[in-house]
Short mmCIF file of C-alpha atoms in Angstrom, two decimals:
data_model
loop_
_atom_site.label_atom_id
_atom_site.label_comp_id
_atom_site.label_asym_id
_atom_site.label_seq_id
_atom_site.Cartn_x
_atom_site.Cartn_y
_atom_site.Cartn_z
CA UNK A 86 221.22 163.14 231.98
CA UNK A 87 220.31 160.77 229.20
CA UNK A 88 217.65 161.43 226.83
CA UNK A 89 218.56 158.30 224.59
CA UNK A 90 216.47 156.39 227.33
CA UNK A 91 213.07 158.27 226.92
CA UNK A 92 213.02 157.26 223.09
CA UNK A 93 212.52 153.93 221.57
CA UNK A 94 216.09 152.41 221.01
CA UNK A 95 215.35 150.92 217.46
CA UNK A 96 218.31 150.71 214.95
CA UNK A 97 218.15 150.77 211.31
CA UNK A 98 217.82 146.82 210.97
CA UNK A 99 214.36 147.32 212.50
CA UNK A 100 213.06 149.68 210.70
CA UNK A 101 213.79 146.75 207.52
CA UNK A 102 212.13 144.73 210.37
CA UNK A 103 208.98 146.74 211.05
CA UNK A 104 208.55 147.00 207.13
CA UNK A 105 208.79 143.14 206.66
CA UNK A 106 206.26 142.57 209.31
CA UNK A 107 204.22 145.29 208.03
CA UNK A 108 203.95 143.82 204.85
CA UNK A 109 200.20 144.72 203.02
CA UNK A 110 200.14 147.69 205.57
CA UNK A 111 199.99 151.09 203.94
CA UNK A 112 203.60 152.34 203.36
CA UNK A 113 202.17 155.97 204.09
CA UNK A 114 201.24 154.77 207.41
CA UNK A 115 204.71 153.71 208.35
CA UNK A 116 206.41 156.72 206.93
CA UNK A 117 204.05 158.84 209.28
CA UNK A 118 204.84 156.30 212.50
CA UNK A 119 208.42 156.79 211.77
CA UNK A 120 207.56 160.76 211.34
CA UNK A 121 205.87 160.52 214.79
CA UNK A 122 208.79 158.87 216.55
CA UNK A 123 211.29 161.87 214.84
CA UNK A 124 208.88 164.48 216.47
CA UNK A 125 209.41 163.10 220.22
CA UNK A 126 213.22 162.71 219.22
CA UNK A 127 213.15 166.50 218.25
CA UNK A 128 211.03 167.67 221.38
CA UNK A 129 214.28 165.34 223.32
CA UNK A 130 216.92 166.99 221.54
CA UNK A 131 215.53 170.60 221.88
CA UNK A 132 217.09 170.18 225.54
CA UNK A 133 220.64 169.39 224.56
CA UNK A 134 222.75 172.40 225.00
CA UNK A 135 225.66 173.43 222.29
CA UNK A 136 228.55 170.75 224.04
CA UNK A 137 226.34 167.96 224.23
CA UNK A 138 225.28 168.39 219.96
CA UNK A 139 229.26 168.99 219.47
CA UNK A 140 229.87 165.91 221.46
CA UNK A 141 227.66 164.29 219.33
CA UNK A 142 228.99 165.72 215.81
CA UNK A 143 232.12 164.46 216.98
CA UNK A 144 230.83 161.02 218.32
CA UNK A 145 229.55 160.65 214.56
CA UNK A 146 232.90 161.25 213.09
CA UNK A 147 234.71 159.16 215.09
CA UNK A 148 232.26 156.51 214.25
CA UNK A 149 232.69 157.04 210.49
CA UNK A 150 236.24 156.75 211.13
CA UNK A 151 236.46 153.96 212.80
CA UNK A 152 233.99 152.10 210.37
CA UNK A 153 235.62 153.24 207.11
CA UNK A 154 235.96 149.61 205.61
CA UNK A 155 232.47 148.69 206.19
CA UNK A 156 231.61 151.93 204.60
CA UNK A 157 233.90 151.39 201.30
CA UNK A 158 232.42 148.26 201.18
CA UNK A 159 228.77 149.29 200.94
CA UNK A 160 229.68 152.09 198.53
CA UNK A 161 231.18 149.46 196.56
CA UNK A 162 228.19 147.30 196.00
CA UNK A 163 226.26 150.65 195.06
CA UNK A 164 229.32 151.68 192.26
CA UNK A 165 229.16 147.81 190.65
CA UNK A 166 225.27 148.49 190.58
CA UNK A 167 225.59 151.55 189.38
CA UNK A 168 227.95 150.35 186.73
CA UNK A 169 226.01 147.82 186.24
CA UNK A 170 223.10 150.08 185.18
CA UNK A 171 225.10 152.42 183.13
CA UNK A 172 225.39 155.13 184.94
CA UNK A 173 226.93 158.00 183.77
CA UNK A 174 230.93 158.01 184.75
CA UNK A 175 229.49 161.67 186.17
CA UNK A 176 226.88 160.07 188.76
CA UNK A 177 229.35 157.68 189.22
CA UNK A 178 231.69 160.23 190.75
CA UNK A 179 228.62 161.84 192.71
CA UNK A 180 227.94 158.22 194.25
CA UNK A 181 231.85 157.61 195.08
CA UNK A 182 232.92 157.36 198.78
CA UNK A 183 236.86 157.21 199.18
CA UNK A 184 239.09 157.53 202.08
CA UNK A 185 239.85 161.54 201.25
CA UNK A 186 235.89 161.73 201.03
CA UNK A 187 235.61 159.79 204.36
CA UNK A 188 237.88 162.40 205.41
CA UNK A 189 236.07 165.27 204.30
CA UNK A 190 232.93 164.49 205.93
CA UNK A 191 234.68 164.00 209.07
CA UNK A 192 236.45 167.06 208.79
CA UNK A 193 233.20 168.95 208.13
CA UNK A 194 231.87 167.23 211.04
CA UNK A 195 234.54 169.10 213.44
CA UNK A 196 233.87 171.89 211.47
CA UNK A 197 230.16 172.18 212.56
CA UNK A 198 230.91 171.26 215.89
CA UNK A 199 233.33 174.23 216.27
CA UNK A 200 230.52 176.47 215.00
CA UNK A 201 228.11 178.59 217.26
CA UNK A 202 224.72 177.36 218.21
CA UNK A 203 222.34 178.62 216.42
CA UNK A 204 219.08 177.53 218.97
CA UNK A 205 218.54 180.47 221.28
CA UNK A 206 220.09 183.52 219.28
CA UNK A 207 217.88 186.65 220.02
CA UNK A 208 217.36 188.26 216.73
CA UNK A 209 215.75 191.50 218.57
CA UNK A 210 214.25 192.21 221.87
CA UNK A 211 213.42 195.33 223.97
CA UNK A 212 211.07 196.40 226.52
CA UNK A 213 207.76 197.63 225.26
CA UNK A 214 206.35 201.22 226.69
CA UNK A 215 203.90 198.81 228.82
CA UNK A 216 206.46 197.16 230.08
CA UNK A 217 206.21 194.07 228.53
CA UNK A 218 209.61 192.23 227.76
CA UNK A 219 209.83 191.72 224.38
CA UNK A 220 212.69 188.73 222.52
CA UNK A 221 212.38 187.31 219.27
CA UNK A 222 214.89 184.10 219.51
CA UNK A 223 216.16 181.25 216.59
CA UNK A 224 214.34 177.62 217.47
CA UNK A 225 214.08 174.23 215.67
CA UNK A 226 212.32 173.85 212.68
CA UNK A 227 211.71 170.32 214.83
CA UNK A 228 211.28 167.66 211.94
CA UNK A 229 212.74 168.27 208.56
CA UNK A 230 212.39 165.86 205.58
CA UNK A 231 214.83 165.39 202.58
CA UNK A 232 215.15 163.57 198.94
CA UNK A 233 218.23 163.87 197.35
CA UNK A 234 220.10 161.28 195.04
CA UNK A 235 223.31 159.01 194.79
CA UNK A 236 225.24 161.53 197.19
CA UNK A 237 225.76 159.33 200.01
CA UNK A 238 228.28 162.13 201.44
CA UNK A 239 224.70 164.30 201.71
CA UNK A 240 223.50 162.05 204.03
CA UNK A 241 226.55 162.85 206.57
CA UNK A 242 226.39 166.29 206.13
CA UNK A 243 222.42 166.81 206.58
CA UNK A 244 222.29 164.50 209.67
CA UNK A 245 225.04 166.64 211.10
CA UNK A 246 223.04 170.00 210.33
CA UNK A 247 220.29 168.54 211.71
CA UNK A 248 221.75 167.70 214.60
CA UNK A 249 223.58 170.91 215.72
CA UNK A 250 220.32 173.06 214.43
CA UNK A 251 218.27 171.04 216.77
CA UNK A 252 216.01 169.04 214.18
CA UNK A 253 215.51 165.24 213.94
CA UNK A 254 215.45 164.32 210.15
CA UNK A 255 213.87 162.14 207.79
CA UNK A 256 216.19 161.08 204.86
CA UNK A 257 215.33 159.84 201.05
CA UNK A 258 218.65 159.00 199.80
CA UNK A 259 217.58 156.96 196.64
CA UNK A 260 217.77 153.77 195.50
CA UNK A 261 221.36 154.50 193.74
CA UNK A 262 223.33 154.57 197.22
CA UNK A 263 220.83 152.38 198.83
CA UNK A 264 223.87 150.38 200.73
CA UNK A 265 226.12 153.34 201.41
CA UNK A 266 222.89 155.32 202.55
CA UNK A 267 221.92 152.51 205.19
CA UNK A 268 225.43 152.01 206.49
CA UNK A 269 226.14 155.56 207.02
CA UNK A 270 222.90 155.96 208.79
CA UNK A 271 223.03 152.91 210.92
CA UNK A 272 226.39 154.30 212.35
CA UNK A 273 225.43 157.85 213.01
CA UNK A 274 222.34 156.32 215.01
CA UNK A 275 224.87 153.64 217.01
CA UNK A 276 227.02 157.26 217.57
CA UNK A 277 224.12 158.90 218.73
CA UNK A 278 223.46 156.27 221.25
CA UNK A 279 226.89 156.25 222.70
CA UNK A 280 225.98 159.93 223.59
CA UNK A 281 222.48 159.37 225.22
CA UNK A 282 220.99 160.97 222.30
CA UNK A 283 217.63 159.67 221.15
CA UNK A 284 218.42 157.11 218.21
CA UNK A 285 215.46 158.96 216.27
CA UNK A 286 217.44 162.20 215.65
CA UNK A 287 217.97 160.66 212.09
CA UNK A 288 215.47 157.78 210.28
CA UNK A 289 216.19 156.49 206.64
CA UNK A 290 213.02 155.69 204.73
CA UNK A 291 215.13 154.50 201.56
CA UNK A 292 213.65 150.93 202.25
CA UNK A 293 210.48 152.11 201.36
CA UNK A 294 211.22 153.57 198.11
CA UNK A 295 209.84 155.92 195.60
CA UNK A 296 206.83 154.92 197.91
CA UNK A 297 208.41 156.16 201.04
CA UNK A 298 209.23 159.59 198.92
CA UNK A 299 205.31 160.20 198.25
CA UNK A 300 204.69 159.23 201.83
CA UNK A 301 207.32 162.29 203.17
CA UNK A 302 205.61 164.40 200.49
CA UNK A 303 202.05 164.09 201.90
CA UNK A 304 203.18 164.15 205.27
CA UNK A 305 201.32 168.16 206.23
CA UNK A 306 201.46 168.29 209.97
CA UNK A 307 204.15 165.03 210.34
CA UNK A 308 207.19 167.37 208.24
CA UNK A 309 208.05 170.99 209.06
CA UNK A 310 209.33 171.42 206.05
CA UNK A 311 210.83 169.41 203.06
CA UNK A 312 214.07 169.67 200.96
CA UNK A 313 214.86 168.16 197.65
CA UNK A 314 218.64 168.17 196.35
CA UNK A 315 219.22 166.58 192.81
CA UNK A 316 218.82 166.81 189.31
CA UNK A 317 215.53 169.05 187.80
CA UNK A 318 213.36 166.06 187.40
CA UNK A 319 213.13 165.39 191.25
CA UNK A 320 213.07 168.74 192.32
CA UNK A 321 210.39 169.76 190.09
CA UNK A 322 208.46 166.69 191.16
CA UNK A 323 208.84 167.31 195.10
CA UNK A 324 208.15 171.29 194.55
CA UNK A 325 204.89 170.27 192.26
CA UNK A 326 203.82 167.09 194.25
CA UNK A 327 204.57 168.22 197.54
CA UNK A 328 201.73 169.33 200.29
CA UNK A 329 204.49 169.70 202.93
CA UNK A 330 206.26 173.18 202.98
CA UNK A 331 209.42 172.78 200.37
CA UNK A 332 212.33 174.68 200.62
CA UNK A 333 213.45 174.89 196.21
CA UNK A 334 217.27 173.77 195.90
CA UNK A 335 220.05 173.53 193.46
CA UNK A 336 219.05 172.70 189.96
CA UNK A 337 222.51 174.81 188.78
CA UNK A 338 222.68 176.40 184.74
CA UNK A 339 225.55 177.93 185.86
CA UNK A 340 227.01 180.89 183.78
CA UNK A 341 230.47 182.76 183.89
CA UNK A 342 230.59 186.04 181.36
CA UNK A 343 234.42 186.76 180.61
CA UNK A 344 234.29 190.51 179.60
CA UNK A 345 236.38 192.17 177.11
CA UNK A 346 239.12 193.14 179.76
CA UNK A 347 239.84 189.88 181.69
CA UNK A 348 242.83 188.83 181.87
CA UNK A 349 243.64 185.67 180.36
CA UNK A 350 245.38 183.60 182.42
CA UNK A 351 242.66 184.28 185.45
CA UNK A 352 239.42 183.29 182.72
CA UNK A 353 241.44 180.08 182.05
CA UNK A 354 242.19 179.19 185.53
CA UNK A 355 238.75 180.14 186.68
CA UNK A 356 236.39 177.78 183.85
CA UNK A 357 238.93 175.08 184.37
CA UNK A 358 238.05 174.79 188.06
CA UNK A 359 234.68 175.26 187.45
CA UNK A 360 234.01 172.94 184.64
CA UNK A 361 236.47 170.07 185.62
CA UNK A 362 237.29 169.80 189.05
CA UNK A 363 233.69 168.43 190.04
CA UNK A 364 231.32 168.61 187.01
CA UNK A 365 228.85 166.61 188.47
CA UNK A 366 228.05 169.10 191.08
CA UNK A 367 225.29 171.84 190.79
CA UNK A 368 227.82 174.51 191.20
CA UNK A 369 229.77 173.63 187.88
CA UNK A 370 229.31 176.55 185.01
CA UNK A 371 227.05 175.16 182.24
CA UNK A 372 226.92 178.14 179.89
CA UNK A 373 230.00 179.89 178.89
CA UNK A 374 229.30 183.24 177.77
CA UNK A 375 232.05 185.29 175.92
CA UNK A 376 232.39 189.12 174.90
CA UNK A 377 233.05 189.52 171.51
CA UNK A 378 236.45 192.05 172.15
CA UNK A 379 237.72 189.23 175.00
CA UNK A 380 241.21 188.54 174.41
CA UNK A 381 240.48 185.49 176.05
CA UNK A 382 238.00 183.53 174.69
CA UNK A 383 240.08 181.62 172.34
CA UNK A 384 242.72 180.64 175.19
CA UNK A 385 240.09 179.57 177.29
CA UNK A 386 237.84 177.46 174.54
CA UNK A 387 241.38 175.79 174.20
CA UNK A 388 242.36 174.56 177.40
CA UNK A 389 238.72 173.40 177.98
CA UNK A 390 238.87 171.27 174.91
CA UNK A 391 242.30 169.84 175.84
CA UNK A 392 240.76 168.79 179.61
CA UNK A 393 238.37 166.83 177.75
CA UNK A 394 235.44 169.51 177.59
CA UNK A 395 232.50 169.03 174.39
CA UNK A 396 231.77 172.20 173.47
CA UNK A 397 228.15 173.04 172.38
CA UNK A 398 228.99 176.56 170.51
CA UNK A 399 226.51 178.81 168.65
CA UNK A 400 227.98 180.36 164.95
CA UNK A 401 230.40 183.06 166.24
CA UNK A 402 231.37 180.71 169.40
CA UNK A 403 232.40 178.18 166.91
CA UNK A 404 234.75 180.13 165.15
CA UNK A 405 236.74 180.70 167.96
CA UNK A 406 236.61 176.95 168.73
CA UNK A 407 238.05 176.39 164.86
CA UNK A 408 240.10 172.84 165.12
CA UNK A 409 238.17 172.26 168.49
CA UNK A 410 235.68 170.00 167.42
CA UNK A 411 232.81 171.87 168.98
CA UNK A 412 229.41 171.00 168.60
CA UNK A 413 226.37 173.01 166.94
CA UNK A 414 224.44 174.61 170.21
CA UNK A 415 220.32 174.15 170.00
CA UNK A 416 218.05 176.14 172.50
CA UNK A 417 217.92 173.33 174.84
CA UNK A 418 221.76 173.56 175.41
CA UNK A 419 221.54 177.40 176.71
CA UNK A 420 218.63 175.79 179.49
CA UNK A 421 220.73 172.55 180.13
CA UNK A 422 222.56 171.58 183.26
CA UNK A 423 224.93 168.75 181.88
CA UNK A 424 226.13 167.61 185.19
CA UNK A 425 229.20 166.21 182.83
CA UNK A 426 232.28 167.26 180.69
CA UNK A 427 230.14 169.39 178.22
CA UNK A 428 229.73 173.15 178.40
CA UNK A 429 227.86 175.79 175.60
CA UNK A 430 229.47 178.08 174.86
CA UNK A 431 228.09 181.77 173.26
CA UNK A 432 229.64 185.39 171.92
CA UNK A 433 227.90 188.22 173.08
CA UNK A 434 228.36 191.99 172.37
CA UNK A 435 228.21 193.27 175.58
CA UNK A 436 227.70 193.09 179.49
CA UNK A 437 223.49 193.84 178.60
CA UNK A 438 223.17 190.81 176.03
CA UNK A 439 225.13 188.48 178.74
CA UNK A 440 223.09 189.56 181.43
CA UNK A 441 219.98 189.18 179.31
CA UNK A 442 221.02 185.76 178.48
CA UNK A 443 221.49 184.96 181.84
CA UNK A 444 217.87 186.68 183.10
CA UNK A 445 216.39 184.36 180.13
CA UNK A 446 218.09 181.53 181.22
CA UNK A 447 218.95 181.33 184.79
CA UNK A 448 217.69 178.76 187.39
CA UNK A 449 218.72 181.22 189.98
CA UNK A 450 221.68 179.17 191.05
CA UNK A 451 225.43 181.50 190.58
CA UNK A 452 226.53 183.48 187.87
CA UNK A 453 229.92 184.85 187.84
CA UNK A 454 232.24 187.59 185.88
CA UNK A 455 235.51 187.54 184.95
CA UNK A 456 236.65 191.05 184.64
CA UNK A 457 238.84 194.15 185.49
CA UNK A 458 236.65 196.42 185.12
CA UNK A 459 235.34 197.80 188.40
CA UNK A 460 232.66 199.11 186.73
CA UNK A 461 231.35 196.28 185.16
CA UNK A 462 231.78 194.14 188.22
CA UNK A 463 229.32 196.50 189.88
CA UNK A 464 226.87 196.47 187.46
CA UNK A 465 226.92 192.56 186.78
CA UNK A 466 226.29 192.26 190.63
CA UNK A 467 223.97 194.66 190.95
CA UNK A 468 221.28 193.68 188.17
CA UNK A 469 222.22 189.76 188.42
CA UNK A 470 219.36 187.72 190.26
CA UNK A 471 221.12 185.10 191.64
CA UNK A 472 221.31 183.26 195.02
CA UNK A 473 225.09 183.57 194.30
CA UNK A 474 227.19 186.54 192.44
CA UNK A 475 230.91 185.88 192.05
CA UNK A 476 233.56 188.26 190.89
CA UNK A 477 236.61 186.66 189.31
CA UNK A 478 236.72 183.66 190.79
CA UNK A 479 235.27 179.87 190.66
CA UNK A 480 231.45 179.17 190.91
CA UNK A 481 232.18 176.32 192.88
CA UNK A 482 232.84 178.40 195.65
CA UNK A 483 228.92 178.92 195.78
CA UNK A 484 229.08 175.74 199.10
CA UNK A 485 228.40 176.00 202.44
CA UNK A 486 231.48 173.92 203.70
CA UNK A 487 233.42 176.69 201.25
CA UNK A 488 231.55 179.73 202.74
CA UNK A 489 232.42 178.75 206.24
CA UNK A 490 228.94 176.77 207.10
CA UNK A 491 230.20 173.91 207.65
CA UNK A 492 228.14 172.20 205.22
CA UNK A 493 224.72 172.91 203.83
CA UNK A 494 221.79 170.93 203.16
CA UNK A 495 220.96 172.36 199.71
CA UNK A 496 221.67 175.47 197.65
CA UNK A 497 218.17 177.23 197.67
CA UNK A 498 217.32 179.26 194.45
CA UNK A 499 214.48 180.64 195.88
CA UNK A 500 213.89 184.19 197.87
CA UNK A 501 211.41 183.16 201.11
CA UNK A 502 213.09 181.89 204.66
CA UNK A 503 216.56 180.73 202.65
CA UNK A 504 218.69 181.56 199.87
CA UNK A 505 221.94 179.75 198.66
CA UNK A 506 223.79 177.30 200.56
CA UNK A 507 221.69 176.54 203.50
CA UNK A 508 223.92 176.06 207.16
CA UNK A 509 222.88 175.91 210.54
CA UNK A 510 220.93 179.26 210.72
CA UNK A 511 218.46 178.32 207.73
CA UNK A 512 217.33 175.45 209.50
CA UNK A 513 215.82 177.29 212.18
CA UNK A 514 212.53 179.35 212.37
CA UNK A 515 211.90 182.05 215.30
CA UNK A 516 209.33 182.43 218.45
CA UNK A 517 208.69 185.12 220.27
CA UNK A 518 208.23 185.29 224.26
CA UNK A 519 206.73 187.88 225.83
CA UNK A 520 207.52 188.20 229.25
CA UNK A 521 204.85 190.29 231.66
CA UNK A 522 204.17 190.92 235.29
CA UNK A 523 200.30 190.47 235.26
CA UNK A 524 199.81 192.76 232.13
CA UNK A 525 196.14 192.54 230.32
CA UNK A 526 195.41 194.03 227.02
CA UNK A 527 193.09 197.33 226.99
#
């Protein structure tokens, strides 16, 4: 069976060609056509059953494989741009595509394909006293839109959700990894073909620009729902812009508290990881919180300095960061998410002023202790608000491909349909069927 042949076989070159000849047309117009043509790709894919999507995932990853030079080479073009441009050295790193990259996303690729369907689950069910069968079951979302910026590795990893969730997607990748975003995209659609899977599954609208964004944010009735991933500025803009359903992600001020009784050698460990592996990720710790009795805090201020960490310190912070070279901390460092090599850093007296902090503070994202106190651990966990909570260990754990989803399309800070890192089962929605034998209501 082949449902690649009931959809229109158009490649990424012409979409560029529709736009060209569509030139004066309304770009809102051909945001919705290409909206349209993702909803009868959805409706198409809603009969593939769990092999046929794995096939698929691992049709993609093949494809990447195979294509990894073409790939470098776009990414290239989009790092001397971005060079060009001066971008950050931190957005640089978001933007890069390697080979151990390349070989991430196809590894997270098998990963989803060895994961179970989500379509079809039956969430309850029973048979009502009137004999009416009764099954609430996991479906589709059917056509979900996303804006996200220079992470070109996001646009391997949402396609693939998509995919094995049963939704066709519309992608705003931004005009930072324009190249590696149209290349990556043009080869999952070629893969997609080579499985009789409609084409339309996955549609970039990048060549439409900021444009193309407004167009996916007016789009009511065209999106199910839409997902921003990036810095504050476009997330704010999408959730306050928006008149599509929006699912809030990821803007990350990050906190880890080290309590008076952690041990040293785990609260140096721990904000190394979390400042430095990746700090251009939303799950790197921004604010650095320190009890004043924490053997410690000095160790730890330290090595961060030595990795090549600015620390933004209020008065007593500073002190401990004597020789350091720290930085005064203003109010706008305690809301900041740096996205870079900086961290502030504050002494509290206790668990209740680094919790209030955090409550003040907070986007919602992970906080994490560092204790050994059992009791304190329970508390923190308990009266923390968080999508995430983590007890002695790295925030950048808070990730789906880290949590065992495979991958996620976003971290979601907020508390309706999804919160935190967002896998297969947070792209779907429920129905319910109701099964009878000629019943009417009386």
């Amino acid at each position: 069976m082949s449902l690649h042949a009931a959809t229109p076989a158009n490649d990424q070159g012409q979409h560029a060609t529709d736009a060209a000849a569509g030139q004066g047309q309304d770009v809102t117009e051909q945001v919705y056509r290409l909206a349209d043509r993702a909803r009868k790709a959805s409706r198409l894919l809603a009969r593939a059953n769990r092999d046929w999507k794995d096939r698929a995932l691992r049709q993609i990853g093949a494809t990447l494989d195979a294509n990894r030079a073409s790939i470098l080479q776009a990414n290239a073009k989009d790092l001397e741009a971005g060079r060009a441009n001066g971008t950050s050295a931190a957005m640089l790193d978001r933007l890069k595509l390697d080979e151990a990259r390349i070989d991430g996303l196809i590894g997270a690729l098998e990963e989803l394909a060895g994961l179970p369907d989500p379509v079809g689950t039956v969430l309850r069910g029973e048979t009502l006293p009137n004999g009416l069968r009764m099954r609430q079951v996991s479906v589709p979302m059917g056509v979900v839109g996303t804006i996200y910026e220079a992470r070109p590795n996001v646009t391997v990893d949402i396609a693939g959700l998509a995919l094995k969730s049963g939704n066709a997607v519309l992608l705003r990748g931004g005009s930072a990894a324009l190249n590696s975003n149209l290349a990556l995209v043009g080869l999952i659609r070629d893969a997609l073909e080579k499985v009789s899977l409609p084409r339309d599954i996955v549609i970039s609208v990048d060549e439409y620009g900021r444009p193309g964004a407004d167009a996916l944010m007016g789009a009511r009735g065209k999106i199910d729902v839409l997902i921003p991933r990036g810095g504050r500025e476009l997330i704010q803009r999408v959730v306050t812009t928006a008149k599509v359903p929006v699912i809030e992600t990821g803007e990350g001020n990050v906190h880890i508290f080290i309590d008076e009784s952690a041990d040293t050698d785990t609260a140096v460990d721990i904000l190394l990881n979390a400042k430095t592996q990746r700090p251009s990720v939303c799950n790197t710790v921004e604010t650095l919180l320190i009890h004043q009795d924490a053997a410690a805090g000095r160790s730890v201020l330290k090595e961060l300095s030595k990795a090549g960490v600015r620390l933004h310190t209020d008065p007593r912070a500073a002190e401990l960061a004597e020789g350091l070279d720290p930085v005064q901390a203003d109010e706008q460092d305690w809301a900041n998410e740096y996205l870079d090599l900086q961290i502030a850093v504050k002494v509290v007296d206790g668990i209740d002023e680094a919790m209030e902090h955090i409550a003040e503070y907070s986007t919602g994202h992970t906080e994490a202790i560092i204790t050994s106190s059992l009791q304190n651990s329970e508390r923190f966990v308990a009266e923390v608000d968080s999508a995430a909570v983590i007890v002695n260990a790295s925030t950048r754990f808070t990730d789906g491909g880290q949590l065992g989803l495979g991958a996620e399309v976003g971290i979601s800070t907020q508390k309706m349909h999804a919160r935190g890192p967002m896998g297969l089962a947070e792209l779907t929605t429920t129905k319910w069927i109701v099964q009878g034998d000629g019943h009417i209501r009386k």
